[in-house]
PDB file of C-alpha atoms and ligand atoms in Angstrom:
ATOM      1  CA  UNK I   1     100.720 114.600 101.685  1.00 91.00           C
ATOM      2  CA  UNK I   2      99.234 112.496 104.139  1.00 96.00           C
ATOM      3  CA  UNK I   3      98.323 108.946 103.842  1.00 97.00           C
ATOM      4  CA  UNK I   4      94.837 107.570 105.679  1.00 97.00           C
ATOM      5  CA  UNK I   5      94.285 103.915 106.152  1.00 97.00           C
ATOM      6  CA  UNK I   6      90.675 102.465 106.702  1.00 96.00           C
ATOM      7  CA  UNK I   7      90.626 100.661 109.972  1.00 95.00           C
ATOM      8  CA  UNK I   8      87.901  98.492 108.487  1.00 93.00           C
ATOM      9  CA  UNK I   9      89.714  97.194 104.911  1.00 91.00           C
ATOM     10  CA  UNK I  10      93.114  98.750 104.827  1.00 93.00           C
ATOM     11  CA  UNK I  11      92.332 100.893 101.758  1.00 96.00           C
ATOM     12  CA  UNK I  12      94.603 104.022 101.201  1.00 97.00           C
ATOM     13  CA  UNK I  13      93.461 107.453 100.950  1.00 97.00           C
ATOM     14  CA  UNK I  14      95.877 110.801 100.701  1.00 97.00           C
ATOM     15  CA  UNK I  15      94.893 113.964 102.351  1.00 96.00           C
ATOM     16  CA  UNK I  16      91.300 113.700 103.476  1.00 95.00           C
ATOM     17  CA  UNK I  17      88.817 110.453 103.869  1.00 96.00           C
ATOM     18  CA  UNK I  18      85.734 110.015 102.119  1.00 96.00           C
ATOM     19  CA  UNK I  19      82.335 110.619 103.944  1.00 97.00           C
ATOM     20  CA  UNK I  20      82.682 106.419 103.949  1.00 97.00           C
ATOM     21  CA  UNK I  21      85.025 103.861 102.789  1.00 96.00           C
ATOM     22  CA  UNK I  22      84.769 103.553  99.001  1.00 94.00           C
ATOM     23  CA  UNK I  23      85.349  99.858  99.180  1.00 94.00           C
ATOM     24  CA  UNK I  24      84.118  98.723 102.370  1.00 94.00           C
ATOM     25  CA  UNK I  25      81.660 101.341 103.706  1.00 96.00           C
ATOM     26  CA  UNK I  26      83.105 101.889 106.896  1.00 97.00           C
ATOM     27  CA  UNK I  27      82.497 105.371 108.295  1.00 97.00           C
ATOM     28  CA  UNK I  28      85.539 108.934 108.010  1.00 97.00           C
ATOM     29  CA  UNK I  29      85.693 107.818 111.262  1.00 97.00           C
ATOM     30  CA  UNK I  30      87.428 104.508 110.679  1.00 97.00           C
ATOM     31  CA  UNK I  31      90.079 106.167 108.589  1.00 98.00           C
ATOM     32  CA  UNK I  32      93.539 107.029 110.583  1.00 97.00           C
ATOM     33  CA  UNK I  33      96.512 108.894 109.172  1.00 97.00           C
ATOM     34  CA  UNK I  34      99.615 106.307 109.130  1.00 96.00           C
ATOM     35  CA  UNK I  35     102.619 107.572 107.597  1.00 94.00           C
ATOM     36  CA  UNK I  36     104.632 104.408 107.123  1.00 95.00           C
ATOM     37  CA  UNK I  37     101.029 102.401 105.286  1.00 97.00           C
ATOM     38  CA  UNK I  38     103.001 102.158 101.652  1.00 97.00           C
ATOM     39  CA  UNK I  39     106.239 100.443 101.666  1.00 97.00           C
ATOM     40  CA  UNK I  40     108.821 102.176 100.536  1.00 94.00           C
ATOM     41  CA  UNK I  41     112.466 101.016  99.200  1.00 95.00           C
ATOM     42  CA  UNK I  42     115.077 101.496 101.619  1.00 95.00           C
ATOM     43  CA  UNK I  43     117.617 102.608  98.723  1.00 97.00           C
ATOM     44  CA  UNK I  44     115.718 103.911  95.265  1.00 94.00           C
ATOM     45  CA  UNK I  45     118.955 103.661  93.944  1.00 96.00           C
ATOM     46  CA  UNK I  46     119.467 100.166  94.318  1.00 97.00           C
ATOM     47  CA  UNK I  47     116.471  98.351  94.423  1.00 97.00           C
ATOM     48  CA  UNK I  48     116.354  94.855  95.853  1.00 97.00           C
ATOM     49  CA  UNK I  49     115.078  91.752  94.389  1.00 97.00           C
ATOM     50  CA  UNK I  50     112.236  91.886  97.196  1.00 97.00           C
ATOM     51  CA  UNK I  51     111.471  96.320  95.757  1.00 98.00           C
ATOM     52  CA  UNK I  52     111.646  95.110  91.959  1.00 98.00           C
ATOM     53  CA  UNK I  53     108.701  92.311  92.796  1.00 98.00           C
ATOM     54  CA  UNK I  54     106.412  94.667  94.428  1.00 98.00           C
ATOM     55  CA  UNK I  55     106.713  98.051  93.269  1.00 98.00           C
ATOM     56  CA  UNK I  56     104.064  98.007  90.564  1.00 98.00           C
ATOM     57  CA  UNK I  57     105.091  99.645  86.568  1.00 98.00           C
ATOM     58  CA  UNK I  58     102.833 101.910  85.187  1.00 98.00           C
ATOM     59  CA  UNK I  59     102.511 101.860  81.313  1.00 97.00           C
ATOM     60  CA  UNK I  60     100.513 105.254  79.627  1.00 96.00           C
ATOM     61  CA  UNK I  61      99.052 104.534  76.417  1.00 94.00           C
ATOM     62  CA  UNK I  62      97.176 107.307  74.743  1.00 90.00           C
ATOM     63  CA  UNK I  63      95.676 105.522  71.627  1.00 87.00           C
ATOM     64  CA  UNK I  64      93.404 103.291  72.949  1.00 89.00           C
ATOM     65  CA  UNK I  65      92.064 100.133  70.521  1.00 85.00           C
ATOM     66  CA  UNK I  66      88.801  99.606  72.188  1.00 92.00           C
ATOM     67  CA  UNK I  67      87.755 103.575  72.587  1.00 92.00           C
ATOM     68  CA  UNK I  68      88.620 104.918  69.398  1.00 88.00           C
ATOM     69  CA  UNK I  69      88.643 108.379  68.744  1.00 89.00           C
ATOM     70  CA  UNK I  70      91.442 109.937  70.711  1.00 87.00           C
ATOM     71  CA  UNK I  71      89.277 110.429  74.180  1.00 89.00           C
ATOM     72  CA  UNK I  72      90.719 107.414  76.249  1.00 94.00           C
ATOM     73  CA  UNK I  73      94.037 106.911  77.846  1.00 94.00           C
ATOM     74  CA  UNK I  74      94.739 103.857  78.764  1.00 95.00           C
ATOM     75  CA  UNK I  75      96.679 102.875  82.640  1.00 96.00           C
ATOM     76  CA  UNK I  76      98.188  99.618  82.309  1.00 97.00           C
ATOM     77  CA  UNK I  77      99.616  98.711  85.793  1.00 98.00           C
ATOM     78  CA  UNK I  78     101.615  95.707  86.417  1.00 98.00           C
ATOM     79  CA  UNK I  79     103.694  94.085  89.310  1.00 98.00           C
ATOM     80  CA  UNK I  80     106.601  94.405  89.507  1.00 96.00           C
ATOM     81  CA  UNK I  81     109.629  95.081  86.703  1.00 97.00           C
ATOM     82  CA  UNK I  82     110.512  91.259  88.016  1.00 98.00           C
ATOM     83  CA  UNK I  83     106.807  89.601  87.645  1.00 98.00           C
ATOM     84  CA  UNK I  84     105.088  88.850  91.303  1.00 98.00           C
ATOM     85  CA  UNK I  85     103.787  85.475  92.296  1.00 98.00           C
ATOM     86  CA  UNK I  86     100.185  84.998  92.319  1.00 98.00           C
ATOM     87  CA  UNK I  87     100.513  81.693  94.366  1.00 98.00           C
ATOM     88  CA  UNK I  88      97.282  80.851  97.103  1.00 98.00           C
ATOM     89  CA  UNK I  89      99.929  81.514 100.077  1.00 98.00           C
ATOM     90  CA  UNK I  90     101.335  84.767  98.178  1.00 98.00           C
ATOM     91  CA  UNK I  91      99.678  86.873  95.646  1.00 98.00           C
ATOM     92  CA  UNK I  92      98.594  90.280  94.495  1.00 98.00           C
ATOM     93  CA  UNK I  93      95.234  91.027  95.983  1.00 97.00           C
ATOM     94  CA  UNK I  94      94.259  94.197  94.733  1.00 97.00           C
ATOM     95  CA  UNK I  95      95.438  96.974  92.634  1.00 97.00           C
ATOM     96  CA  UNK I  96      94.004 100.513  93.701  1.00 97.00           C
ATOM     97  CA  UNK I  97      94.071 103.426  90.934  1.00 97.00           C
ATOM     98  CA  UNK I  98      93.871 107.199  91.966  1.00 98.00           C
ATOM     99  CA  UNK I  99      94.040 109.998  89.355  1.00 97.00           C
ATOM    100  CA  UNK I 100      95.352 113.462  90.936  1.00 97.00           C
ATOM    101  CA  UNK I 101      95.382 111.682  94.740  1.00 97.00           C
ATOM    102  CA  UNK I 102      91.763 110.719  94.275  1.00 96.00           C
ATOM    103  CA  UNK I 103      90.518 106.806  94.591  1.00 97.00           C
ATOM    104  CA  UNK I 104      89.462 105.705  91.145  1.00 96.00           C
ATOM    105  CA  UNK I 105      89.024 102.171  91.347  1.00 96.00           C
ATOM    106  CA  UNK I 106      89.796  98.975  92.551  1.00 96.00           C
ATOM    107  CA  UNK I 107      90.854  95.694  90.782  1.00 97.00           C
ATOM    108  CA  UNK I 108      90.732  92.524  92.515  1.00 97.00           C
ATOM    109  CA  UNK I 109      93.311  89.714  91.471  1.00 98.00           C
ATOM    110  CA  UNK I 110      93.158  86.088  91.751  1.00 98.00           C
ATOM    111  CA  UNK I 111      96.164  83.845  92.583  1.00 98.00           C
ATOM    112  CA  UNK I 112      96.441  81.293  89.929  1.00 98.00           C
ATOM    113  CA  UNK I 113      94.498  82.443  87.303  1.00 98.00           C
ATOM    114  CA  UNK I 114      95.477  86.277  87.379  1.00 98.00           C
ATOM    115  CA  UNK I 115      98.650  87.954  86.506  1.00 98.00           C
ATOM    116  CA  UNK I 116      99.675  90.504  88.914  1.00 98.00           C
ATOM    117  CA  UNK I 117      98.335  93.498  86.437  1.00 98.00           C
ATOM    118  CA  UNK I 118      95.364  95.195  85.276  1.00 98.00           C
ATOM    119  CA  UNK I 119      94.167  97.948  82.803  1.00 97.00           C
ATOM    120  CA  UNK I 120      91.802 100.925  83.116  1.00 97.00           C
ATOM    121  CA  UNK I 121      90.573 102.927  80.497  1.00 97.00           C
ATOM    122  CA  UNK I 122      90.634 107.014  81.526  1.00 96.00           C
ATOM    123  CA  UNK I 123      88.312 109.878  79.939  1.00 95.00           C
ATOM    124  CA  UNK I 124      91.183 112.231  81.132  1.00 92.00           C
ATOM    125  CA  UNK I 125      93.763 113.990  79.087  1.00 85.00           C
ATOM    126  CA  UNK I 126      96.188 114.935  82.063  1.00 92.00           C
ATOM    127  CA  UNK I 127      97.256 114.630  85.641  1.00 96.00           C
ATOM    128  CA  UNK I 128      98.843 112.215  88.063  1.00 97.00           C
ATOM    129  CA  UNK I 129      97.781 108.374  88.364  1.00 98.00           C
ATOM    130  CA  UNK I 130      98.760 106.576  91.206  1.00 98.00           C
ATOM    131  CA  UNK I 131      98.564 102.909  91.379  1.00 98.00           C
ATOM    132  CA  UNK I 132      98.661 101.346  95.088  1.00 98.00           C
ATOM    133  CA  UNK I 133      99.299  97.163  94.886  1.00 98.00           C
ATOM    134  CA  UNK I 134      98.381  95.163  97.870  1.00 98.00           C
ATOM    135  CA  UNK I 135     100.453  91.867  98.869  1.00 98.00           C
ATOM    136  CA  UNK I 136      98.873  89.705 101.097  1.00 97.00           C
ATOM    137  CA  UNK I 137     102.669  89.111 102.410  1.00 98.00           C
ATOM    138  CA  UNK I 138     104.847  92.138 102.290  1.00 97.00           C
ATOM    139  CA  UNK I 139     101.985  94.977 102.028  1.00 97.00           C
ATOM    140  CA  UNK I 140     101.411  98.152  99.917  1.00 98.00           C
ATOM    141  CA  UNK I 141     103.574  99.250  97.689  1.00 98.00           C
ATOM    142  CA  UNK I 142     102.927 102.710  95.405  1.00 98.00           C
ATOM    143  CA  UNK I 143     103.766 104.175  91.849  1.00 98.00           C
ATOM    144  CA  UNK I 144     102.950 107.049  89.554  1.00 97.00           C
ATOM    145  CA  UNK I 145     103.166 108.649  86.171  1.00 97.00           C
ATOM    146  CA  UNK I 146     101.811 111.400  84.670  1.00 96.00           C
ATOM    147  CA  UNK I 147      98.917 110.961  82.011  1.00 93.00           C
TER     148      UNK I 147
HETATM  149 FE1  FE2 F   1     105.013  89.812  97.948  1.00 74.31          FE
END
C-alpha cells in the first residue's frame, strides 16, 4: 500500500491522492509517495515508553447512545495506551480517520483543554478504520481495527 503525503499540510493518503487536498486544497500534484511518513515501532513486540504514548487505541462500539436504532458504530480513538501530553510545546494536533484506506475526517485537538482523543459516529456496518495521530514533536503515528 502506498502512503502519499501533501506537500502543502502533511496529510496522509494510501494508494492514490484526491483530485485536491481534502484538508488544505492543495492540488494531486502536491501529493508525493513517502514510505517512511507514519512512524512505526522499531520492535512491536516490545514497545517503548516513547511507541505506547503515540500509537493511538482504537475502541469499536456498536450500540451507539446518541443514534439509537442499531445503524451507528461508534470509533473512539485515543492516544496512546499511556495518555499523551497535550502541553502548548507538545501536543496532539490532529487525529485523521479513514474507513477502508479512504480519508474520513479530521479532528483538530487543542493542548490544554483537549485530551488526546476523539469520537466519530459511522453509518457503516463493516470494514477497516484507520486512525492517523499527528504530534507536533515526534510525527504520525497509525492504528486500525476492523468495524
Ligand atoms: Fe509526542
Amino acid at each position: 500500500m502506498k502512503t502519499l503525503v501533501c506537500k502543502g499540510c502533511g496529510h496522509i493518503e494510501f494508494n492514490e491522492a484526491p483530485e485536491k487536498c481534502l484538508v488544505c486544497r492543495s492540488p494531486k500534484t502536491a501529493y508525493e509517495e513517502k514510505s517512511d511518513a507514519i512512524q512505526k515501532p522499531a520492535n512491536p513486540a516490545a514497545l517503548t515508553e516513547g511507541d505506547k504514548k503515540h500509537i493511538p487505541q482504537i475502541v469499536v462500539v456498536k450500540e451507539c447512545g446518541l443514534i439509537p436504532g442499531g445503524c451507528c458504530t461508534d470509533v473512539h480513538a485515543r492516544v496512546g495506551e499511556i495518555e499523551h501530553v497535550m502541553q502548548d510545546k507538545h501536543y496532539i494536533r490532529c487525529l485523521d480517520y479513514y474507513v477502508d484506506y479512504k480519508f474520513i475526517s479530521r479532528v483538530w485537538l487543542s493542548p490544554n483543554v483537549c485530551h488526546p482523543a476523539a469520537a466519530l459516529h459511522l453509518n457503516v456496518k463493516g470494514g477497516t478504520v484507520t486512525v492517523i495521530e499527528n504530534c507536533n514533536v515526534h510525527g504520525n503515528w497509525m492504528a486500525e481495527a476492523k468495524l
